[in-house]
Short mmCIF file of C-alpha atoms in Angstrom, two decimals:
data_model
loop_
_atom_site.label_atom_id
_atom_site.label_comp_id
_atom_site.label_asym_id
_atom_site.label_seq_id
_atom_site.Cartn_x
_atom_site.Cartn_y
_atom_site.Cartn_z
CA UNK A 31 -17.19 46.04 -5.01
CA UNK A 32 -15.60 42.57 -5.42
CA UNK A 33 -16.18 40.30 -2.01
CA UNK A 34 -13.22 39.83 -0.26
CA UNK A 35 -13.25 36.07 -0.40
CA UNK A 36 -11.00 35.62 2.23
CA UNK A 37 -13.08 37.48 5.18
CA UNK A 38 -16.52 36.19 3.19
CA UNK A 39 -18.91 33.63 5.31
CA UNK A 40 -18.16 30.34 5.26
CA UNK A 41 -21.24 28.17 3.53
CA UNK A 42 -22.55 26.02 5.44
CA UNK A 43 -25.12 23.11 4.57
CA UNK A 44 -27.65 22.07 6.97
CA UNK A 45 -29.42 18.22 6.53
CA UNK A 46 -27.25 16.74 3.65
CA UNK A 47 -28.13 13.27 3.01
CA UNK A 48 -24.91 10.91 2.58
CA UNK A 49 -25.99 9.02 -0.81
CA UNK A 50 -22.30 7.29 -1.80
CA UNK A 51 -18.60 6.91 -1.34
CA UNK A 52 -16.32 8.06 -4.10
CA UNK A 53 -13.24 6.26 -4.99
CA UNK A 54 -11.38 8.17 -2.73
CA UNK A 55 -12.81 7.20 0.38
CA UNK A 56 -15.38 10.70 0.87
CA UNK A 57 -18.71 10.63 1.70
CA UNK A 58 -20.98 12.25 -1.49
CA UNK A 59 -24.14 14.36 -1.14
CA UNK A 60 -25.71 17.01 -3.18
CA UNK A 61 -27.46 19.92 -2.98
CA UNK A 62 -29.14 21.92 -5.83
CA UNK A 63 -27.38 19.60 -8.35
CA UNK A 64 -24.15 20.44 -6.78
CA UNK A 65 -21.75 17.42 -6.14
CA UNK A 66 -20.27 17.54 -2.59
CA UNK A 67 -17.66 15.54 -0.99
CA UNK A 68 -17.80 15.40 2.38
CA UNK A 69 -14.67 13.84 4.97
CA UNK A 70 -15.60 10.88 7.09
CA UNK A 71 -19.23 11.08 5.99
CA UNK A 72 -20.55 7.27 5.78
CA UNK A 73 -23.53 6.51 3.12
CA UNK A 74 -26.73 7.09 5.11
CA UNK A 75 -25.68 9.59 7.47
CA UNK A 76 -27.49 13.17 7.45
CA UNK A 77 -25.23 15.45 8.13
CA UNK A 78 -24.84 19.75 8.73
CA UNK A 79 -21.66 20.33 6.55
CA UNK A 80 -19.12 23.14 5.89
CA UNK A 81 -17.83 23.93 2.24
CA UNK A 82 -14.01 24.33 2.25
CA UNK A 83 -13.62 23.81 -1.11
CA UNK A 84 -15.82 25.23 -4.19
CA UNK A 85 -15.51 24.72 -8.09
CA UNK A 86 -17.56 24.80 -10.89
CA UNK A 87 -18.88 21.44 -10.40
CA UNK A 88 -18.31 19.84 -7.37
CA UNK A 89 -17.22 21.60 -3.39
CA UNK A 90 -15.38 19.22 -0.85
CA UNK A 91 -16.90 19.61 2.55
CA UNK A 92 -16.26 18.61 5.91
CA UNK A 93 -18.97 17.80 8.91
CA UNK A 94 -20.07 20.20 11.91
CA UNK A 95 -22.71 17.47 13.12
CA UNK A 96 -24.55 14.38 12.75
CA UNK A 97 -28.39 14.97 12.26
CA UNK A 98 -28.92 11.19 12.01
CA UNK A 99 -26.03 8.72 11.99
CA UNK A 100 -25.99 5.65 9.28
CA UNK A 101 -26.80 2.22 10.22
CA UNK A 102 -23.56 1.43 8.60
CA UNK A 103 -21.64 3.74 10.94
CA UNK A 104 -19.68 1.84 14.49
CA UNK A 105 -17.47 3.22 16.77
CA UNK A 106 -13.47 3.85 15.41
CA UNK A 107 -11.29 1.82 17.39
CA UNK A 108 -8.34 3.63 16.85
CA UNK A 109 -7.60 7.16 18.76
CA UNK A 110 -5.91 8.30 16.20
CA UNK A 111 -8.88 8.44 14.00
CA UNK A 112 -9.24 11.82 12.17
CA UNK A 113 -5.70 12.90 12.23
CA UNK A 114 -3.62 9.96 11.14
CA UNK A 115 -4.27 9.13 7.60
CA UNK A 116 -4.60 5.55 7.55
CA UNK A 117 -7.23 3.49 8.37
CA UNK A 118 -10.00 6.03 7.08
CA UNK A 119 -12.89 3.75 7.07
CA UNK A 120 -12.77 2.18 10.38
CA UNK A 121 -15.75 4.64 11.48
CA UNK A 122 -17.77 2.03 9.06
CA UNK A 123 -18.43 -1.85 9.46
CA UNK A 124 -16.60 -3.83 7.78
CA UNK A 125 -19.04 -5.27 5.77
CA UNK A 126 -19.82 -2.24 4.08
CA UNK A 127 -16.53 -1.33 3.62
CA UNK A 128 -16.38 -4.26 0.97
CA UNK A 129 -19.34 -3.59 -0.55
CA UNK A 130 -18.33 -0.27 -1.28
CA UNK A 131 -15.48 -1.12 -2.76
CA UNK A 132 -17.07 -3.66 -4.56
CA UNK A 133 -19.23 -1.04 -6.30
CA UNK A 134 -16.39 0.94 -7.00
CA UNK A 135 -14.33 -1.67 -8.67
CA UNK A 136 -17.79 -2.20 -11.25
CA UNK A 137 -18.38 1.39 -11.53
CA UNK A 138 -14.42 2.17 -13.19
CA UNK A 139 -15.07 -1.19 -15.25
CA UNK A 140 -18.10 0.14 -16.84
CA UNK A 141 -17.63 3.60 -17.02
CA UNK A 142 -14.14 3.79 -18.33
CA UNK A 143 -14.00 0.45 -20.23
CA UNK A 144 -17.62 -0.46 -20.68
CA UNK A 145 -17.48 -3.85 -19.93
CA UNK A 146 -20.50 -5.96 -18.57
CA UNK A 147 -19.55 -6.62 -14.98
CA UNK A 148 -23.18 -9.06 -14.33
CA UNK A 149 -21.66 -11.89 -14.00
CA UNK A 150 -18.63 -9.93 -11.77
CA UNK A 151 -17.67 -12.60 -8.66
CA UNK A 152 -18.37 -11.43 -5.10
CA UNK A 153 -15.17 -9.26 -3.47
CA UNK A 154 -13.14 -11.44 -1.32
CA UNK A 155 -12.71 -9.71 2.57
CA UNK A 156 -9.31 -10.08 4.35
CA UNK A 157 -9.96 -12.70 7.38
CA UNK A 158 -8.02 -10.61 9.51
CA UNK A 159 -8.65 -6.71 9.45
CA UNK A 160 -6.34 -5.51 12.26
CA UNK A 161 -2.92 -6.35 12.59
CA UNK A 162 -3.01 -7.05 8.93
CA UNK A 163 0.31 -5.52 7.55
CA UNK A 164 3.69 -6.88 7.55
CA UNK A 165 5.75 -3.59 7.47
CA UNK A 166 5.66 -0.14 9.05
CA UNK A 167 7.71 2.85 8.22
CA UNK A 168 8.00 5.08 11.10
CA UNK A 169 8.99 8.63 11.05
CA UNK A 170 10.87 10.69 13.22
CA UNK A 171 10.45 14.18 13.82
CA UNK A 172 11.07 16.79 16.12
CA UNK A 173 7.95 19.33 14.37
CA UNK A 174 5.15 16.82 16.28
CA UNK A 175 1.54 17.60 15.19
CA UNK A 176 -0.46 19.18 17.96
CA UNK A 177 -3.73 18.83 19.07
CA UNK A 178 -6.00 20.77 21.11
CA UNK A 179 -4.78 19.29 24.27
CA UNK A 180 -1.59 20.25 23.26
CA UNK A 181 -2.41 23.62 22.91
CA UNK A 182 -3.44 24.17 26.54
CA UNK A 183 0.02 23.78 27.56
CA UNK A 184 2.92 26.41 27.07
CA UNK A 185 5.13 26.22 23.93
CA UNK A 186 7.56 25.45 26.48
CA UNK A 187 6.22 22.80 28.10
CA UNK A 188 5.12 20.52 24.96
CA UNK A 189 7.18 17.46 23.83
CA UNK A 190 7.84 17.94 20.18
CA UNK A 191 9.43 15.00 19.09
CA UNK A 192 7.78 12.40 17.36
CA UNK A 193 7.82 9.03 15.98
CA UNK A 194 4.97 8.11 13.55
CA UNK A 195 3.27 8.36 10.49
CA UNK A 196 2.63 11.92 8.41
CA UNK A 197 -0.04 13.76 9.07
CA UNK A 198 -2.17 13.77 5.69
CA UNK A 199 -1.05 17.34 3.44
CA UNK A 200 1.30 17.91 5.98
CA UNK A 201 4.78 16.70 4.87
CA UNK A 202 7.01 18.14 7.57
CA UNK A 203 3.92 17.16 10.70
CA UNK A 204 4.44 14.01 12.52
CA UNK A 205 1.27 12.31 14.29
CA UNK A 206 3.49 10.82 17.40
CA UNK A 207 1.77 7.37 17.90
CA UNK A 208 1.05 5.79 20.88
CA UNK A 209 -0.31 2.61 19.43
CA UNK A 210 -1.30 1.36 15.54
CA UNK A 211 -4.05 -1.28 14.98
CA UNK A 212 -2.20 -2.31 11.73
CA UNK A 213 0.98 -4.28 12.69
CA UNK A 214 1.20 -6.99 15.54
CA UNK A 215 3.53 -6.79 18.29
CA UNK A 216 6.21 -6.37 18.67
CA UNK A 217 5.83 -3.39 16.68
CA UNK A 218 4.00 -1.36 18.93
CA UNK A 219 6.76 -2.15 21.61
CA UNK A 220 9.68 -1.27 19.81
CA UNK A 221 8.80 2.20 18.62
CA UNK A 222 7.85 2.85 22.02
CA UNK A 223 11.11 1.46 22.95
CA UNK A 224 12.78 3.28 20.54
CA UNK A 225 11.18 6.92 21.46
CA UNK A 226 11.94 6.37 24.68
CA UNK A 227 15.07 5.55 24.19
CA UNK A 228 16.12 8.52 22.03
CA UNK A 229 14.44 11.07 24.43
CA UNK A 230 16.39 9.64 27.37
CA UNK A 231 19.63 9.60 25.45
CA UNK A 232 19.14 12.89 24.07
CA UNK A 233 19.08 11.69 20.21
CA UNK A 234 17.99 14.24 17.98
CA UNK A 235 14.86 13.67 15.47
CA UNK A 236 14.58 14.68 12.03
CA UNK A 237 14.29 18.12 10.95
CA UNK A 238 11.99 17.45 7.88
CA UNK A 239 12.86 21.07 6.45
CA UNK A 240 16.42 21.88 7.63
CA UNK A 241 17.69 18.34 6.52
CA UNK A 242 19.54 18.23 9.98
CA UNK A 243 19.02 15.42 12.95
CA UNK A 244 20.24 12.28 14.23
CA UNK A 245 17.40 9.92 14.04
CA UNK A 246 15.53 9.59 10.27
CA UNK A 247 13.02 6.80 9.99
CA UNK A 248 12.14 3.41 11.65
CA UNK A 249 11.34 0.09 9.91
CA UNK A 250 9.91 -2.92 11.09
CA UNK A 251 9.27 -6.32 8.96
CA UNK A 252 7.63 -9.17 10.49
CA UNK A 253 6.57 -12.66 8.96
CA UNK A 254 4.19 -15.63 9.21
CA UNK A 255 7.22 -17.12 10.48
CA UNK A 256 7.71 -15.56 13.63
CA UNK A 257 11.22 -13.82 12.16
CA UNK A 258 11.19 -10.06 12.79
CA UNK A 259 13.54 -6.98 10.82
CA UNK A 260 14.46 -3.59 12.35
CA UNK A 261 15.75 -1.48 10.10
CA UNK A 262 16.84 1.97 11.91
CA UNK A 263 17.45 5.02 9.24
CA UNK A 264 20.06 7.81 10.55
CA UNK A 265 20.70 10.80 9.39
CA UNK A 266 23.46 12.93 10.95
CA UNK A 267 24.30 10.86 14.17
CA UNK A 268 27.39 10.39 15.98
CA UNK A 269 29.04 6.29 15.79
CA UNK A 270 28.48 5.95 19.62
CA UNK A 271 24.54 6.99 19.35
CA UNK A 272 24.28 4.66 16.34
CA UNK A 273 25.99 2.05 18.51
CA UNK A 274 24.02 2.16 21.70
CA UNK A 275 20.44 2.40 20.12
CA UNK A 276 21.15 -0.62 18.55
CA UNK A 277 22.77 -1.85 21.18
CA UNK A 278 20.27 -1.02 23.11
CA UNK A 279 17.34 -2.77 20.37
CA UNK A 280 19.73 -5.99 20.55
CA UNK A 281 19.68 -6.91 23.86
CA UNK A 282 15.84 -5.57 24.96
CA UNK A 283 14.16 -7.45 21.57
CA UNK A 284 15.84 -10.65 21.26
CA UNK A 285 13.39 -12.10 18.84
CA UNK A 286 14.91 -9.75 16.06
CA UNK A 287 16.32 -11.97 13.55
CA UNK A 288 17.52 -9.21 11.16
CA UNK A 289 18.75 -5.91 12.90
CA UNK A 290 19.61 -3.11 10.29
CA UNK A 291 20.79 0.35 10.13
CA UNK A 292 21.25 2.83 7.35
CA UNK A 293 23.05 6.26 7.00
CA UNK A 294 20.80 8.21 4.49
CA UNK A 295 21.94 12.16 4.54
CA UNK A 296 19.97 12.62 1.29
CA UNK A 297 17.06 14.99 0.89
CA UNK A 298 14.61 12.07 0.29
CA UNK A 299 13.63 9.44 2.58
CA UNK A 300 14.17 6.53 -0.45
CA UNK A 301 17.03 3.68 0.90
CA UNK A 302 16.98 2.15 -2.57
CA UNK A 303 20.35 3.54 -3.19
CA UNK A 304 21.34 3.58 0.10
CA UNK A 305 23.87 0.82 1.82
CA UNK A 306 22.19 -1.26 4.58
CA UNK A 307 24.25 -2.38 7.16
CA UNK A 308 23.80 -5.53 9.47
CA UNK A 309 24.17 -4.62 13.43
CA UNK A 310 23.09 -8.47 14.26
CA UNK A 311 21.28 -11.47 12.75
CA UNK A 312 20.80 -12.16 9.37
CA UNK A 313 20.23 -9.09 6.77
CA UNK A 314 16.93 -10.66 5.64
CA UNK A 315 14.24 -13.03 6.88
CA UNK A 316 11.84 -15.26 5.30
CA UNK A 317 8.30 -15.48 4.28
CA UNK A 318 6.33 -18.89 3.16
CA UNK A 319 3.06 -19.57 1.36
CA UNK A 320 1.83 -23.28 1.01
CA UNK A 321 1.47 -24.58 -2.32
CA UNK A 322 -0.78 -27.07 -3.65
CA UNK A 323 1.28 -30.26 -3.30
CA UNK A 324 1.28 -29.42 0.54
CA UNK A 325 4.69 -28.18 0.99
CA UNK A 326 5.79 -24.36 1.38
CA UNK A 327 7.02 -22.12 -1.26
CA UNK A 328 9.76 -19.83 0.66
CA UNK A 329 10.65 -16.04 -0.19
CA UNK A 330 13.91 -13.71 1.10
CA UNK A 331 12.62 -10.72 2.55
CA UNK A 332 15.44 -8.01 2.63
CA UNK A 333 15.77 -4.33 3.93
CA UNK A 334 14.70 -3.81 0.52
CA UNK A 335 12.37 -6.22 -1.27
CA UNK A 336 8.95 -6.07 -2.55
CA UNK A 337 6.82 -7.68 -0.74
CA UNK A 338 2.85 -7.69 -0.36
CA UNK A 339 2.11 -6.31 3.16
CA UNK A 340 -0.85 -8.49 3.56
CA UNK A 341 0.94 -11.89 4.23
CA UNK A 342 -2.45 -13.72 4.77
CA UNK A 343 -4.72 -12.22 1.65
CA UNK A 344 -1.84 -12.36 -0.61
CA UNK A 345 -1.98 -16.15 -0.13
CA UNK A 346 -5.81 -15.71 -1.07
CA UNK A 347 -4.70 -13.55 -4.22
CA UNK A 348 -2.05 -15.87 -6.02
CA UNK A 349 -4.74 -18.68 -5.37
CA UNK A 350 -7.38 -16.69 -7.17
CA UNK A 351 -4.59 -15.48 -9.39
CA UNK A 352 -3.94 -18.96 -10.39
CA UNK A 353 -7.36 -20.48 -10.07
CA UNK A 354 -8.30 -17.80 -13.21
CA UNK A 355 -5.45 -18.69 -15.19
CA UNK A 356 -6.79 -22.52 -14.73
CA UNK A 357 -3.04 -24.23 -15.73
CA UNK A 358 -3.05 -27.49 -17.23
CA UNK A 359 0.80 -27.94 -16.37
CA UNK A 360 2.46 -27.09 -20.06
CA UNK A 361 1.64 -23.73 -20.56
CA UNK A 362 4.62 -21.03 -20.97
CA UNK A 363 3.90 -18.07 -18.98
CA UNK A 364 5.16 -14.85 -18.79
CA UNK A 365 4.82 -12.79 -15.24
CA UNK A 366 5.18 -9.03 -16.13
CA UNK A 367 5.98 -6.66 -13.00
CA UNK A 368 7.23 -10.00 -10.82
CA UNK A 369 8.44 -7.94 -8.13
CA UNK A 370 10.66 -10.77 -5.97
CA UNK A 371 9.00 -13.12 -8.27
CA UNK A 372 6.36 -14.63 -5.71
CA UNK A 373 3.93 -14.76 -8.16
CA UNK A 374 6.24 -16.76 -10.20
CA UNK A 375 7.43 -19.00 -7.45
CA UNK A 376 4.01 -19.31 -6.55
CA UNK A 377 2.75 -21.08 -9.71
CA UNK A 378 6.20 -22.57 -11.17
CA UNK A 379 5.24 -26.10 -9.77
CA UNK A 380 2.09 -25.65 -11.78
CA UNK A 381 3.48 -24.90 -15.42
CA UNK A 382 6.11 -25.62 -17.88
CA UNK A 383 7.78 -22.18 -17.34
CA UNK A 384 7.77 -18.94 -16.20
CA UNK A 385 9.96 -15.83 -17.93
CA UNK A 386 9.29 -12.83 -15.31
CA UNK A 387 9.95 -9.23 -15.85
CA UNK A 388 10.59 -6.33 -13.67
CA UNK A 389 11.94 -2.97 -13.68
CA UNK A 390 13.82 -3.03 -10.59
CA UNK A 391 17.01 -4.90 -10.59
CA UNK A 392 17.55 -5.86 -7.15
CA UNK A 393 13.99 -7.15 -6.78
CA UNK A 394 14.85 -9.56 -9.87
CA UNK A 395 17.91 -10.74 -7.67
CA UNK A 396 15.88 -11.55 -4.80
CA UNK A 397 13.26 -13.29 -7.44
CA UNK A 398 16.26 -15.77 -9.00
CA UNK A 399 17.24 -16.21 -4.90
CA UNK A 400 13.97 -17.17 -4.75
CA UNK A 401 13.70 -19.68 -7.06
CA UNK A 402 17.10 -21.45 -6.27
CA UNK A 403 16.02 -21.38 -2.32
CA UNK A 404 13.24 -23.72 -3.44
CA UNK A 405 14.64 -25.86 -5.69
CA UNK A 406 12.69 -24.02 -8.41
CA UNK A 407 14.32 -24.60 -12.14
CA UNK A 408 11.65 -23.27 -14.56
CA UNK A 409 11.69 -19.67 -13.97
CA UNK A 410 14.06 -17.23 -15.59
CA UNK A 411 13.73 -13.11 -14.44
CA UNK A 412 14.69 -10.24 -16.62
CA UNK A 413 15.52 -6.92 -14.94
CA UNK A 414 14.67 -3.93 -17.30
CA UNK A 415 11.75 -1.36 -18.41
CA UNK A 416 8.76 -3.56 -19.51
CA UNK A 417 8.68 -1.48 -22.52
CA UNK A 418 11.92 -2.12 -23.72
CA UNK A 419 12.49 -6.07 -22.89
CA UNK A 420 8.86 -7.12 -24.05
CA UNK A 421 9.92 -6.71 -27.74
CA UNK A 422 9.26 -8.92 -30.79
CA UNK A 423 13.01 -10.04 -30.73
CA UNK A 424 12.38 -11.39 -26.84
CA UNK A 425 9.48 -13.41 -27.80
CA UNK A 426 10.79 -14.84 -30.75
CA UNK A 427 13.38 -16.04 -28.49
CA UNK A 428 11.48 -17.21 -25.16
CA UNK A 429 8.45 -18.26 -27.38
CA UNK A 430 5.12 -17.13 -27.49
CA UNK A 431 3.14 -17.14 -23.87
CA UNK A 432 0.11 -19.27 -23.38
CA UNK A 433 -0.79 -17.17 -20.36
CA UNK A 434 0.32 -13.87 -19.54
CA UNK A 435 -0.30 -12.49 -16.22
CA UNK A 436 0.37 -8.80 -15.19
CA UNK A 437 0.80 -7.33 -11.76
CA UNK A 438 1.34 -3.22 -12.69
CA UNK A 439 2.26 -0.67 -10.33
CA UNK A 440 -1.28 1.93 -9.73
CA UNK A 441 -0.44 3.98 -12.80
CA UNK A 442 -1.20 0.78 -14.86
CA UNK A 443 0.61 -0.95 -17.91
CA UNK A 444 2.12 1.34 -20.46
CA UNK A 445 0.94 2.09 -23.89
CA UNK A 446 3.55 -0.01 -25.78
CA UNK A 447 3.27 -2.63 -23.37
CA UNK A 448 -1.00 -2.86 -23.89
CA UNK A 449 0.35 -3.31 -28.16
CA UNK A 450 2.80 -6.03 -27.08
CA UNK A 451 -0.17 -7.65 -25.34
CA UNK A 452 -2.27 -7.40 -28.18
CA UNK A 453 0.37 -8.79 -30.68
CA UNK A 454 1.47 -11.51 -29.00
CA UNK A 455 -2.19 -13.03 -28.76
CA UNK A 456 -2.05 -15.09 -25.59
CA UNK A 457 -4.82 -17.69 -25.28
CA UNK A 458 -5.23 -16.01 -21.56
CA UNK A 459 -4.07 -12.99 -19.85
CA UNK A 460 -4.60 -12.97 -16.01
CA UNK A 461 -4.44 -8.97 -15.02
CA UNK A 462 -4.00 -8.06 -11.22
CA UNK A 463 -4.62 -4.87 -10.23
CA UNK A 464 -4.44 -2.13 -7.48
CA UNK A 465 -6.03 0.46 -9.27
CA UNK A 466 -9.18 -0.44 -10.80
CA UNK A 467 -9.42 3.08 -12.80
CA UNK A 468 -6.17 2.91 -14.77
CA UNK A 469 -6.92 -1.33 -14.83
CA UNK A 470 -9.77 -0.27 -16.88
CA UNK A 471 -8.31 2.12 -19.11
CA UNK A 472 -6.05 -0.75 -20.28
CA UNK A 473 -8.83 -3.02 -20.75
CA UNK A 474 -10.59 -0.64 -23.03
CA UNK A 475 -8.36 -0.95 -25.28
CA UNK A 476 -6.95 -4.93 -24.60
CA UNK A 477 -11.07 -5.34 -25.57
CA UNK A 478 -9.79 -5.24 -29.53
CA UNK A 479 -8.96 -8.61 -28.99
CA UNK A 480 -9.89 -10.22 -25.55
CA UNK A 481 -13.39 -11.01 -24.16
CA UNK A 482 -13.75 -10.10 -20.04
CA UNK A 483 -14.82 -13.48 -18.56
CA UNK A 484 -14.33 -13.05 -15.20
CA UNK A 485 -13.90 -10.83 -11.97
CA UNK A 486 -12.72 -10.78 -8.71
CA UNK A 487 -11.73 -7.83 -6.24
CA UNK A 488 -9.50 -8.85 -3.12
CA UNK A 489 -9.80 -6.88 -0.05
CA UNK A 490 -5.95 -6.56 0.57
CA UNK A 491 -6.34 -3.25 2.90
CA UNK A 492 -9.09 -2.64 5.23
CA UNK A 493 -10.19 0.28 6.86
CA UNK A 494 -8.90 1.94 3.75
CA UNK A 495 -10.45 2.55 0.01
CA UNK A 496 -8.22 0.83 -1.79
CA UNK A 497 -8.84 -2.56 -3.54
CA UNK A 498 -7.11 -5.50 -5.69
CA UNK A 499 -9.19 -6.56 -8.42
CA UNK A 500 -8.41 -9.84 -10.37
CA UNK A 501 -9.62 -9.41 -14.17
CA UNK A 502 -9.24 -12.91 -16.70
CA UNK A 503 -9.34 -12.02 -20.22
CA UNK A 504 -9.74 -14.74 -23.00
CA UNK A 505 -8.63 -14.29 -26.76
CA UNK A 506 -11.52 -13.52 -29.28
CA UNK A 507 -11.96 -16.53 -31.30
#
């Protein structure tokens, strides 16, 4: 008789010893050969662990108790911890945070591309590790994620309205938060304000799967500059609740400088194609970076731009960005993924010229704003697929690059663009990357022609697994 796998015993492993982190941000142990992955397990704990996932190879596990904690473990500062999904290595110092990601970033650069990482450059931690981000999407809800204490109470007694963040596997749960470590004030304060508001006032929130609701999504944008955004997304709300939440925003946050709203009755939560509309202040506000000659190099910041949401280590990654391309001051250089361009804008002062390339069209806008906000004359932007502008015909026309540097999204450069790379032959070719695994996939096969000479990941999010890593590649002689 078959086991009826649904009523069988859960397994359970008693004493598993923590050896590693995957990629991912698990804890990994194993038992009789078996690879496990265990949730919010820290290298150097020993843990009693329940599979709830098997296969052939590996089982993902989570933990029922802590034999003996790791010295690497500390206290999460966040009560959120464990349901939201951000911020799912605060239960481990800091310190070892980057050095696991360190090892991460060498492990994909040897395994998939097999390049010697010995002489790889220590990873560079973000100064600031709370409070780091300059935007928040919010969402609203009115299917809030319940916890125990929740439970105790009667259906008809609970609050289910939220506004927050998604609860991880869990598109249409809402983890209502009280307060995030990742975004100074006044961000905290207005989505309080804004909760509280719409509860008072009777607003609706979003019915994630009945596409029905008044109140969508919050957005808040704030800058080294002191200048904060508020970008409210409705859904199916009446023009006198539209008008007295902002209202209402206007009068108790005067520091806004950009106070937005947007209408999006779509199925999808994307404002890309959606029309923003300004309730007060400006409909952008504006970043700055220093440059080397000590003045500022300035950047628009709209409802929609591209912008890296570490203000402070982005700074730190354009100057390692540049510092690896090592400019002389005539060099031609093309940017390829330029977002706004601030990459671009970043080094123009330090070249002869900069051709930029993105796929998104209004983010090329904002990069030729850019420019002509700073008195910037040597960059020109192309909006189009990379695939399709980088062709022979272009750089016959714009001239062959002396340094190319590339910036791709996490799914890395595409196949035809890696060929362009290879034909064009630049003396140096400065790749940035968020994802080290598909980075390396495209340096396997960049290796035809270009020697690895140097590397450097960037902490740009901590408390989380992901990493920057800054590769320099120099043509074969």
């Amino acid at each position: 008789m078959s086991r009826n796998r649904k009523n069988a015993e859960p397994i359970r492993i008693s004493g598993l010893s923590i050896i590693d982190i995957a990629e991912e941000g698990k804890g990994v142990g194993k038992a009789d050969e078996l690879v496990i992955f265990v949730d919010k397990a820290v290298p150097g704990d020993v843990v009693d662990v329940r599979i709830v996932k098997k296969k052939k190879n590996f089982a993902e596990a989570i933990v029922e108790h802590i034999q003996t904690p790791s010295e690497l473990r500390q206290d999460p500062f966040c009560s959120h911890f464990g349901t939201c999904g951000g911020c799912k290595w605060q239960h481990m110092e800091y310190d070892a945070q980057l050095k696991f990601k360190h090892k991460n970033v060498e492990a994909a650069l040897q395994r998939l591309a097999k390049i010697d990482t010995s002489a790889m450059e220590p990873i560079l931690g973000s100064a600031v590790n709370r409070y780091y981000r300059n935007k928040l999407e919010y969402t609203f809800s009115n299917k809030r994620w319940l916890n125990a204490t929740d439970m105790e109470f009667e259906a008809e007694g609970r609050e289910m309205n939220a506004l927050g963040f998604h609860v991880p596997l869990r598109f249409d749960k809402i983890l209502d938060i009280e307060h995030c470590y990742l975004q100074a004030e006044p961000s905290n304060s207005l989505r309080l304000r804004v909760r509280e508001y719409a509860l008072k006032n009777g607003l609706s929130f979003y019915d994630l799967r009945n596409h029905e609701g008044a109140l969508r999504n919050l957005i808040i944008r704030t800058s080294s500059t002191g200048e904060v955004m508020v970008v409210v997304v409705f859904a199916y709300a009446e023009q006198d609740q539209i008008k007295g939440l902002m209202e209402h925003l206007k009068v108790s946050f005067p520091e806004i400088t950009a106070l937005l709203y947007i209408e999006n009755q779509k199925k999808n939560d994307t404002i890309f194609d959606q029309e923003v509309i300004t309730y007060s202040g400006r409909d952008h506000i504006f970043e700055q970076m220093p440059v080397e000659n000590g003045g500022v190099v300035k950047f628009k910041i709209g409802a929609k731009s591209f912008y890296q949401t570490n203000s402070e280590q982005a700074y730190e990654l354009y100057k390692i960005t540049k510092e690896f391309a090592g400019f002389k001051g005539d060099e031609l250089v093309y940017d390829l993924y330029t977002g706004a361009g601030t990459i671009a804008n970043f080094i123009a002062g330090s070249v002869k010229q900069v051709i930029g390339i993105e796929y998104v069209p209004t983010a090329i806008e904002d990069a030729k704003f850019n420019a002509s906000l700073n008195g910037i004359e040597n960059t020109i932007f192309y909006a189009g697929d990379m695939k399709d502008i980088l062709t022979g015909h272009f750089i016959a026309e714009h001239g062959k690059p002396d340094v190319v540097i590339t910036d791709p999204p996490r799914a890395g450069m595409h196949t035809d663009v890696v060929e362009r790379l290879l034909e064009m032959e630049a003396e140096k070719i400065v790749y940035v990357s968020c994802n080290a695994a598909t980075q390396a996939r495209d340096l396997a096969l960049l290796k035809e022609k270009y020697d690895v000479v140097r590397i450097k990941p960037v902490d740009m999010f901590p408390h989380t697994q992901h990493v920057e890593n800054v590769v320099l590649l120099q043509l074969k002689s």
